[in-house]
mmCIF file of C-alpha atoms in Angstrom:
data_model
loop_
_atom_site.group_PDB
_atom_site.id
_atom_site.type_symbol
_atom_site.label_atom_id
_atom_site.label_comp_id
_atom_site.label_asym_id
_atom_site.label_seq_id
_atom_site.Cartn_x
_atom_site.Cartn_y
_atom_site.Cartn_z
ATOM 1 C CA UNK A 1 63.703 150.084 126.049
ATOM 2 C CA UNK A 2 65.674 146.728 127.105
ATOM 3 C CA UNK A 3 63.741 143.933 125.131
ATOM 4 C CA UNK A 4 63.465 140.759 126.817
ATOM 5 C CA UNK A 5 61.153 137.980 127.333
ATOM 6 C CA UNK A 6 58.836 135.913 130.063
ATOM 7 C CA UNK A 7 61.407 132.732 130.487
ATOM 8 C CA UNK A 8 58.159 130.499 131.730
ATOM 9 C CA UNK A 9 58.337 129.447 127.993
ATOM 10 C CA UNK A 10 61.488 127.907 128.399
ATOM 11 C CA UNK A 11 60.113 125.724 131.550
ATOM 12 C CA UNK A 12 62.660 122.681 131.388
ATOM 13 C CA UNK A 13 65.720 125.210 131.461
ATOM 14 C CA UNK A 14 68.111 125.963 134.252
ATOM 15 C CA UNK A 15 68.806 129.288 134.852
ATOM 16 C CA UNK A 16 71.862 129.496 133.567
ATOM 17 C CA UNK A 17 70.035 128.187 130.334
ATOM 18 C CA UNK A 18 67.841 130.538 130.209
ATOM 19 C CA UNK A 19 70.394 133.960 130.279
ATOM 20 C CA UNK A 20 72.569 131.735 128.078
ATOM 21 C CA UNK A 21 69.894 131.799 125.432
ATOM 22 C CA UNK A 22 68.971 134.650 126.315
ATOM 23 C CA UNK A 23 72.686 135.902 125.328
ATOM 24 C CA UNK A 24 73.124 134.388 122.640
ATOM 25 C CA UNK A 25 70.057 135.532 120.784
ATOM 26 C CA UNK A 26 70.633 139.028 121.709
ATOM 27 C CA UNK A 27 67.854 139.532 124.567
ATOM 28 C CA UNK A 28 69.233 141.819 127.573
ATOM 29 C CA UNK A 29 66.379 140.879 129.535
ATOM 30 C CA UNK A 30 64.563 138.055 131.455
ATOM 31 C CA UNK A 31 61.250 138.314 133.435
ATOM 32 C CA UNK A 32 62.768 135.376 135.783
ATOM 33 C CA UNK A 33 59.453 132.945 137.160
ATOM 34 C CA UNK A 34 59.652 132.510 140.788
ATOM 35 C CA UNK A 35 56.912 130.401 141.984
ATOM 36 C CA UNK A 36 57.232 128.509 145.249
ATOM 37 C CA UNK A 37 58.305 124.759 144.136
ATOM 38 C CA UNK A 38 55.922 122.115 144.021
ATOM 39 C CA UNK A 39 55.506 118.464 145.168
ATOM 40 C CA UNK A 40 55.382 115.770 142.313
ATOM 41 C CA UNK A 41 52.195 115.213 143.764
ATOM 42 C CA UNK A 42 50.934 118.913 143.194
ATOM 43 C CA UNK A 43 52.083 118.869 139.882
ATOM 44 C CA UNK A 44 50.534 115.424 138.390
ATOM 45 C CA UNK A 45 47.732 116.620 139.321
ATOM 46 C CA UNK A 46 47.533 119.731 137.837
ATOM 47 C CA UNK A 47 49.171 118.267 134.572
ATOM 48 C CA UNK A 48 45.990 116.226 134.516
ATOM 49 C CA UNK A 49 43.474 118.750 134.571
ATOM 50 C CA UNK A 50 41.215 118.878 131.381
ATOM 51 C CA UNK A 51 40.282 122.679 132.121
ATOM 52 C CA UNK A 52 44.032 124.294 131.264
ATOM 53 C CA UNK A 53 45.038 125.478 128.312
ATOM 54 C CA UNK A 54 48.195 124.261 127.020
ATOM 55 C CA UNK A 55 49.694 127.654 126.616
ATOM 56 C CA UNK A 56 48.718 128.377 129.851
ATOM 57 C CA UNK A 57 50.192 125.331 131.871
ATOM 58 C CA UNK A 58 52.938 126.743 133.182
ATOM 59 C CA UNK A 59 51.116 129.752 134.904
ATOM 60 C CA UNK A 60 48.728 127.554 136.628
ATOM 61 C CA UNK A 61 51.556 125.042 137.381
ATOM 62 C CA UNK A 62 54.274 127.236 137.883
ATOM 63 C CA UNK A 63 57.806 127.677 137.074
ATOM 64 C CA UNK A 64 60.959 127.774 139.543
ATOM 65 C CA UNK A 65 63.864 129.237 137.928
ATOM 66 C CA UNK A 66 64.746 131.471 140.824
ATOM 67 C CA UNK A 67 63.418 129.568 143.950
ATOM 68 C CA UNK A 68 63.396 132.446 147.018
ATOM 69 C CA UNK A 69 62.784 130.313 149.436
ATOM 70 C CA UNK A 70 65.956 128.420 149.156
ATOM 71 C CA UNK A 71 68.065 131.435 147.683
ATOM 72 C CA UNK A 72 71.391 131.719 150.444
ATOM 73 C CA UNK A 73 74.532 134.162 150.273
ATOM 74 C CA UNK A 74 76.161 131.694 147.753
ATOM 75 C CA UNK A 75 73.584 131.224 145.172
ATOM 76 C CA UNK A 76 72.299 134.853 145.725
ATOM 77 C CA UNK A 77 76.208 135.564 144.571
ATOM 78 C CA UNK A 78 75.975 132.963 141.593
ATOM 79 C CA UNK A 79 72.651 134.638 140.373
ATOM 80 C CA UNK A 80 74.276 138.030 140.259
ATOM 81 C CA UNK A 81 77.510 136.758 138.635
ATOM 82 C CA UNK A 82 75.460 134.591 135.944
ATOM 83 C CA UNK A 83 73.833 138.279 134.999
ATOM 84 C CA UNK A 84 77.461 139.273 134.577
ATOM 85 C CA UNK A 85 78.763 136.947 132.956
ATOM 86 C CA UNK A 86 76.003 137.001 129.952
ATOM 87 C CA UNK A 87 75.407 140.592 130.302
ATOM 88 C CA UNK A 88 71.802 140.278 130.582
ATOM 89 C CA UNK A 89 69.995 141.358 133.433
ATOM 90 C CA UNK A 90 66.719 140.121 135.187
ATOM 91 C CA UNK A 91 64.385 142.476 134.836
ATOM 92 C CA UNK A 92 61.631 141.386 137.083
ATOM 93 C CA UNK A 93 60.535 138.555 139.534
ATOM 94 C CA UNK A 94 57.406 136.600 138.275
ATOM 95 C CA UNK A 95 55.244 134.887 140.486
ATOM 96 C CA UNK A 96 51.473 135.020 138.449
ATOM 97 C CA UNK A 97 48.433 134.029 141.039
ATOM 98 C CA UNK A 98 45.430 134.182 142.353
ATOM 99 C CA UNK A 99 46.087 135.140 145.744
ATOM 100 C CA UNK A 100 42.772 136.777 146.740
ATOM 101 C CA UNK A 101 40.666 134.201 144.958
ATOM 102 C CA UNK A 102 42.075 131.367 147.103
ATOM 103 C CA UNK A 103 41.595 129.766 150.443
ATOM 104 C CA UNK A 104 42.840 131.232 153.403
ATOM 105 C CA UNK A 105 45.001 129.229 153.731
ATOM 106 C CA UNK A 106 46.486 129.793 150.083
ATOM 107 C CA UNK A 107 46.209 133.066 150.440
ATOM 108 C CA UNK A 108 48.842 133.221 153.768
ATOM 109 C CA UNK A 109 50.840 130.918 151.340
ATOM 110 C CA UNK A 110 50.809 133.621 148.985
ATOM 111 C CA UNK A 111 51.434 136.531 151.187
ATOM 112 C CA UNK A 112 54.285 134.550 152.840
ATOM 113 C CA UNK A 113 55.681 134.053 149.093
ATOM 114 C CA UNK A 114 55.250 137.556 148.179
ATOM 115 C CA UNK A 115 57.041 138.915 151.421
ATOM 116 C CA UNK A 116 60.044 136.313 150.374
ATOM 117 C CA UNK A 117 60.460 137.773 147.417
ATOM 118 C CA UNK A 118 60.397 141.298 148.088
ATOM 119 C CA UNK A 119 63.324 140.993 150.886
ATOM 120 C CA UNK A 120 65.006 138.566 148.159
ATOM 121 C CA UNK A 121 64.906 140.802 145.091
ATOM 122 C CA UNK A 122 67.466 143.907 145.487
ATOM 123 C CA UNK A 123 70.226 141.089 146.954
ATOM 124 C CA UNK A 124 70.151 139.979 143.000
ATOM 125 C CA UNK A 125 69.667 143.241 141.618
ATOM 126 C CA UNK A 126 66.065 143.682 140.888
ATOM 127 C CA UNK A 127 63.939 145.885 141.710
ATOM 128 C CA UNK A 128 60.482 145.285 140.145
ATOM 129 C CA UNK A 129 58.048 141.985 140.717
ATOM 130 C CA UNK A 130 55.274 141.131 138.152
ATOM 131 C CA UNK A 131 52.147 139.590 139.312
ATOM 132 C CA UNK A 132 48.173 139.396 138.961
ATOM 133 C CA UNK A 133 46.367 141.239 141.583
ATOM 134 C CA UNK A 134 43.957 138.078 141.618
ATOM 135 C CA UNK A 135 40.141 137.499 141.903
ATOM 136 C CA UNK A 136 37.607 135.786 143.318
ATOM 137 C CA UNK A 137 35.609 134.987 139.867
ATOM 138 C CA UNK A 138 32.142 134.707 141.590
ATOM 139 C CA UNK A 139 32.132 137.790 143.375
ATOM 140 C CA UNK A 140 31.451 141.249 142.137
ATOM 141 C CA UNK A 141 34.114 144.189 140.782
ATOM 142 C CA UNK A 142 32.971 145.990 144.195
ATOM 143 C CA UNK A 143 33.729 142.788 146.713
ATOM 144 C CA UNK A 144 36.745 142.236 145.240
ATOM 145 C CA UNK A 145 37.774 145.673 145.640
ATOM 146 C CA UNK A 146 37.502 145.300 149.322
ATOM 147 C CA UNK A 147 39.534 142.393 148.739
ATOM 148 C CA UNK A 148 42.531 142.892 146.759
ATOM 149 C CA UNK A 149 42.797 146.587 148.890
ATOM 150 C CA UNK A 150 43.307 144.333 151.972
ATOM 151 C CA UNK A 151 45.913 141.977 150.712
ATOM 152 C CA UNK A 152 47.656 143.891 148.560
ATOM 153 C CA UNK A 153 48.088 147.311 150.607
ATOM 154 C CA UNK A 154 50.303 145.590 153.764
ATOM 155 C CA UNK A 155 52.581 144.231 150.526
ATOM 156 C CA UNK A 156 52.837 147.300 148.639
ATOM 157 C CA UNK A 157 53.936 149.149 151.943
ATOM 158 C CA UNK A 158 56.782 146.336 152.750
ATOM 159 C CA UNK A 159 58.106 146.662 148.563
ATOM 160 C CA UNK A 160 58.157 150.169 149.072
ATOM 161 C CA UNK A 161 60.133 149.890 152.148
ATOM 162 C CA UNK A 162 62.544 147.732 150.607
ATOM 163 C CA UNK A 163 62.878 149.746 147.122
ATOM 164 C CA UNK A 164 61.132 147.066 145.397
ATOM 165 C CA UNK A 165 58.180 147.755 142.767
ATOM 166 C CA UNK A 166 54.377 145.926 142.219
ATOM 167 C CA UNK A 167 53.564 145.593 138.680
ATOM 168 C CA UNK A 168 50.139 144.125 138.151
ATOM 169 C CA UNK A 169 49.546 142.373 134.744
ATOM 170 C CA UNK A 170 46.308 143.624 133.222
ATOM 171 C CA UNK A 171 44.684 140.144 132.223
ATOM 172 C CA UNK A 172 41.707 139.296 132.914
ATOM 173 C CA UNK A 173 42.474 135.510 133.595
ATOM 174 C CA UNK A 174 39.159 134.514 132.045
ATOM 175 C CA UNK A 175 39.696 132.580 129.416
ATOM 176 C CA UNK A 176 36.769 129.377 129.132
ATOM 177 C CA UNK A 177 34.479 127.642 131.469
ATOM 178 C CA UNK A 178 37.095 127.579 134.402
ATOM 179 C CA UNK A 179 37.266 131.305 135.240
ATOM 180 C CA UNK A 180 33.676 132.147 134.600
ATOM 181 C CA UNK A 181 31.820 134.288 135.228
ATOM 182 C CA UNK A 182 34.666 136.962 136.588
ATOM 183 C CA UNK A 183 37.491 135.898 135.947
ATOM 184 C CA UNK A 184 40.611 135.707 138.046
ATOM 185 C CA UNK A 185 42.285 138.838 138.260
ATOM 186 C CA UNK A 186 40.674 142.447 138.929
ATOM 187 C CA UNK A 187 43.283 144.676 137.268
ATOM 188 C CA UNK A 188 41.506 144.880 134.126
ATOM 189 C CA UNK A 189 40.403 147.953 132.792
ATOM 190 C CA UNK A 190 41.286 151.428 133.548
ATOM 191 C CA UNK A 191 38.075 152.453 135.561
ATOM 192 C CA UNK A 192 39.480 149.734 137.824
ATOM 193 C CA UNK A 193 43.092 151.028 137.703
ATOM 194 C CA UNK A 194 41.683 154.269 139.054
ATOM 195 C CA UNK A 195 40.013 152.729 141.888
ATOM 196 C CA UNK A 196 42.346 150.700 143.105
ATOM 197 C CA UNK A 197 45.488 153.563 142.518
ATOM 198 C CA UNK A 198 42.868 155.996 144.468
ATOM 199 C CA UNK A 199 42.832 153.432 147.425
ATOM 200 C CA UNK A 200 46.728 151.960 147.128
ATOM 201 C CA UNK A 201 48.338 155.196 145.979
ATOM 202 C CA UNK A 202 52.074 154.258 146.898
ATOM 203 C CA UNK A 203 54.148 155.090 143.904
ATOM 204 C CA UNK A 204 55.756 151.649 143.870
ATOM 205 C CA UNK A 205 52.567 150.082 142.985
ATOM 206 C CA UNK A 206 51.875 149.872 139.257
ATOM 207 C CA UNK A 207 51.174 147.892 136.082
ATOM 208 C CA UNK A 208 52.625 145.467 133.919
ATOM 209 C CA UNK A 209 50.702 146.652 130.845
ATOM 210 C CA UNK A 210 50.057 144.025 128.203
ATOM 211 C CA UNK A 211 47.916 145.507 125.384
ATOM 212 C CA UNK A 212 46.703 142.118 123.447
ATOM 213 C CA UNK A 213 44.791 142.406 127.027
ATOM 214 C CA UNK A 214 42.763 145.258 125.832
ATOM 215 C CA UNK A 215 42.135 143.720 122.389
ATOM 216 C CA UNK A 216 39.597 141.222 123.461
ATOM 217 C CA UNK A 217 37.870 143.520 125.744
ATOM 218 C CA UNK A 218 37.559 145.664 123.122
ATOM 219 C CA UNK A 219 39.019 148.431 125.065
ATOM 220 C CA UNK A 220 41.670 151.447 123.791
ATOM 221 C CA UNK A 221 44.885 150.248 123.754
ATOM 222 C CA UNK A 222 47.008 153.439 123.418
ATOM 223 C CA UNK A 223 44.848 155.565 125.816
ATOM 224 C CA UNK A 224 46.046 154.109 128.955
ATOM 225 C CA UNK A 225 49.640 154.727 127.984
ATOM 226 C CA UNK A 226 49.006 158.521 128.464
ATOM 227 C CA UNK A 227 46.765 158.153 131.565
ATOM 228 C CA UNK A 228 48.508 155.980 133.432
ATOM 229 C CA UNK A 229 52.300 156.500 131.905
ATOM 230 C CA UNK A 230 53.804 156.758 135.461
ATOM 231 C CA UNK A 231 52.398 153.880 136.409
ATOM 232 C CA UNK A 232 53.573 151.636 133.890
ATOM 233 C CA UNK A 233 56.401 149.729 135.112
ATOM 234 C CA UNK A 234 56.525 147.212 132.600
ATOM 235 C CA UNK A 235 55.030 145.987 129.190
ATOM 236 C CA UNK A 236 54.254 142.488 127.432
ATOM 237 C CA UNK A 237 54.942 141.907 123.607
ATOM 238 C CA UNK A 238 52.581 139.483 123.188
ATOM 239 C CA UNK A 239 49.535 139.905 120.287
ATOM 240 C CA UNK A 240 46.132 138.944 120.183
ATOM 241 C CA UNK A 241 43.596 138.427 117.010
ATOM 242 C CA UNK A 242 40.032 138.882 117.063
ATOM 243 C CA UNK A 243 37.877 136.228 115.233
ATOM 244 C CA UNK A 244 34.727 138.448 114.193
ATOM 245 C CA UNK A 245 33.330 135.235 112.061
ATOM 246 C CA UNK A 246 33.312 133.430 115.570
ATOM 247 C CA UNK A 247 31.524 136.394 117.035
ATOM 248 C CA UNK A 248 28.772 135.840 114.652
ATOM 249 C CA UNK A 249 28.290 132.579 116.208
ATOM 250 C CA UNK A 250 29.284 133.173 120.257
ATOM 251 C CA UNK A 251 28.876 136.897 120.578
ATOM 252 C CA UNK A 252 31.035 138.447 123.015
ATOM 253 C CA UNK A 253 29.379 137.080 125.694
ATOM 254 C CA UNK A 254 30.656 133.523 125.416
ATOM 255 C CA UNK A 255 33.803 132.032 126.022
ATOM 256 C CA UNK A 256 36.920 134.939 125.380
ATOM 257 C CA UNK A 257 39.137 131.915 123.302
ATOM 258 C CA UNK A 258 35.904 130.939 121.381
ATOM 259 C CA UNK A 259 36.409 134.619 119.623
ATOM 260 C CA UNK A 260 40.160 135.388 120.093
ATOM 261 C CA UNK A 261 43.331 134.029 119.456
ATOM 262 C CA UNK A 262 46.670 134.335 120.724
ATOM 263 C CA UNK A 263 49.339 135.561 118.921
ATOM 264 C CA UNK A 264 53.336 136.504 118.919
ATOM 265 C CA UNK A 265 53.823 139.839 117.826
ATOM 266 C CA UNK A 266 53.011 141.105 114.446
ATOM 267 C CA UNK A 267 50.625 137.776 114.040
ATOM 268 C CA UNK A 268 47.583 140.093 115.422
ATOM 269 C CA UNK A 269 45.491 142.596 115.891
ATOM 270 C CA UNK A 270 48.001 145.282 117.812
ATOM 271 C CA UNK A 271 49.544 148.352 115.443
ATOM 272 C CA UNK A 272 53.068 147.488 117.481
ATOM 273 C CA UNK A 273 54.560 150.549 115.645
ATOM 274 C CA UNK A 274 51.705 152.928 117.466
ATOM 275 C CA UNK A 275 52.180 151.043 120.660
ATOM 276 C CA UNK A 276 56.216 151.638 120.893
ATOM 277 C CA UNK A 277 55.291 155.405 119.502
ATOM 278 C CA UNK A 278 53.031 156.086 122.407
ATOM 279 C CA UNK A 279 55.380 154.405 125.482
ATOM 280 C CA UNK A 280 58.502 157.343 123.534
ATOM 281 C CA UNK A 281 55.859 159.719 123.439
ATOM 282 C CA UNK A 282 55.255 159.048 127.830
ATOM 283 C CA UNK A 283 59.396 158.220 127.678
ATOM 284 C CA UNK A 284 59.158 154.954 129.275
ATOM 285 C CA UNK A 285 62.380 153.645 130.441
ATOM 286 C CA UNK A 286 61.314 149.910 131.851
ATOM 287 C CA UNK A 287 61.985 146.685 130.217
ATOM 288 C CA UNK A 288 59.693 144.814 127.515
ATOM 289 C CA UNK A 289 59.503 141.192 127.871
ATOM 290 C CA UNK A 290 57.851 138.967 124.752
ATOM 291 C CA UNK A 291 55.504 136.378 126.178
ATOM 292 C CA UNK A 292 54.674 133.072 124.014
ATOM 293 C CA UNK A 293 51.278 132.038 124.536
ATOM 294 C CA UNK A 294 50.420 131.147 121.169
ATOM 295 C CA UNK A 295 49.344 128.131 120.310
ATOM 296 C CA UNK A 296 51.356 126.915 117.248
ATOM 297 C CA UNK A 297 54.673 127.149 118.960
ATOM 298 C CA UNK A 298 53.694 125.062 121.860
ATOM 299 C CA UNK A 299 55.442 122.152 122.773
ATOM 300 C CA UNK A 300 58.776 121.632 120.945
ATOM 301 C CA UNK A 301 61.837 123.413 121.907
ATOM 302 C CA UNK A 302 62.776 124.422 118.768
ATOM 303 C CA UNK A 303 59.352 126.022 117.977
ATOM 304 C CA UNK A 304 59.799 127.419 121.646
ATOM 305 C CA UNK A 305 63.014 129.382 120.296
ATOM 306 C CA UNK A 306 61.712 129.971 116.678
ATOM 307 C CA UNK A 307 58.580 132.246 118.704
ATOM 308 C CA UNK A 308 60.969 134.000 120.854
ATOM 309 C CA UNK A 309 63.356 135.233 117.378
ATOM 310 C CA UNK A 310 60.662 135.388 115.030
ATOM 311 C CA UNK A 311 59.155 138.318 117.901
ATOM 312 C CA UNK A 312 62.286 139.585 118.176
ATOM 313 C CA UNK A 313 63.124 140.196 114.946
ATOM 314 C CA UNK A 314 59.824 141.693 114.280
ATOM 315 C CA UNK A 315 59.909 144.396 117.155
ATOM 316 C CA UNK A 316 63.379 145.181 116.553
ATOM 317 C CA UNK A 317 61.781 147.338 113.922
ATOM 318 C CA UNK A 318 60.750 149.636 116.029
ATOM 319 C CA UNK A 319 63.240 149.628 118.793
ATOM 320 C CA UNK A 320 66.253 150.882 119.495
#
């Protein structure tokens, strides 16, 4: 397995930056964030929101280090020779949203984004795009079935027409107050997998399987590896820790992040040595990318790069 990491961490960095580092601290990986760019406007005003979580800024606000809309013959060539030239490779194209929990006219936004990087990604190599399947939080699991089958199975047939992979991250995108009561993004649990694999059966349409996902929903993490080992396209390093003395006063009914805390690997509540064990046992051959959403290396760019080696060096353990 090719460890790597989730370069939305690393927000202020080029992309050049970000395989440089990348290089230079022994990754041979990037998940590569490709959200649309924004307007100033759109983004000092979601900078200002009281309802985001630090750690989760840059998902909601998005990161452009590989922008597909603008991508031409010469900086489709640079991309491919920057890969070269630091020997690291981008693993996937990440665009995380909420494209069936949106407005229509979001939603064509999204579709239009999605088809732009499908017919972008093999031109630099990649074959694989990570994403959230998306939710509209006050609607049931069964609306949103009817839902995400209708947006997501014109999309699956174009990537599988162009060679190009769906992985679909397994959070739940409910955090606090803002995503309740569903959440924003159906791919949760495996009851749901089935479902939605039963209606979208392509075999280019999979998961990105994150298991500090399945910590706080207090769901099997190993399982799912066996059941659903062909259909895991990529994994997360990323750790979560359960707070049972918070329980006592929330149950698990309130908040998720009243109970739970996010960790970097090892920090948590995952047996990472049972986890790697079980993704041999299936022989999984994708990439693993480490992604920082813990709170006490926000901020600073040297705590940014002290997370990223401190996971590193702690999974290395159990890699080869």
């Amino acid at each position: 397995m090719k460890l790597g990491f989730v370069d939305t961490i690393l927000a202020d960095y080029s992309l050049e930056e970000v395989l440089k580092f990348a290089s230079e601290n022994g990754f041979a990986s990037v998940e590569v964030a490709c959200w649309p760019s924004r307007s100033a406007e759109e983004i000092a005003e979601i900078r200002g929101r009281s309802d985001i979580q630090p750690s989760l800024l840059n998902y909601i606000l998005g990161i452009t280090h590989i922008d597909v809309a603008a991508l031409d013959d010469a900086r489709i060539r640079e991309i491919c020779e920057l890969q070269d030239r630091h020997r690291v490779r981008i693993s996937s194209l990440a665009y995380y949203a909420n494209p069936i929990g949106d407005s229509p006219e979001r939603a064509s936004k999204h579709l239009a984004h999605y088809k732009r990087m499908i017919e972008m990604a093999p031109k630099i190599g990649v074959d694989l795009i990570t994403t959230f399947m998306g939710r509209d939080q006050n609607l049931t699991v069964e609306a949103n079935l009817g839902l995400a089958i209708e947006f997501w199975e014109p999309i699956v047939q174009t990537a599988e027409k162009h060679g190009v992979r769906i992985a679909i991250e397994n959070c739940p995108m409910y955090f606090n107050e803002a995503q309740w009561p569903g959440g924003q993004n159906l791919m949760t649990t495996p009851e749901i997998w089935r479902r939605v694999f039963e209606a979208i059966p392509n075999r280019n349409f999979g998961l990105c399987y994150d298991p500090s996902h399945m910590i706080f929903q207090g769901i099997d993490y190993l399982k799912p590896i066996y059941e659903f080992s062909d259909r895991i396209f990529h994994v997360h390093f990323k750790d979560a820790k359960i707070l049972r003395n918070k329980i006592d006063d929330c149950g698990t009914m309130g908040y998720p992040l009243q109970y739970t805390a996010l960790k970097i690997p090892g920090r948590g509540d995952v047996n990472w040595g049972s986890f790697v064990s079980a993704l041999d046992d299936v022989e999984y051959q994708g990439d693993g990318s480490i992604e920082v959403e813990d709170p006490a290396f926000d901020g600073a760019d040297h705590s940014i790069r002290a997370a990223l080696s401190l996971s590193k060096r702690y999974l290395s353990q159990y890699l080869i």
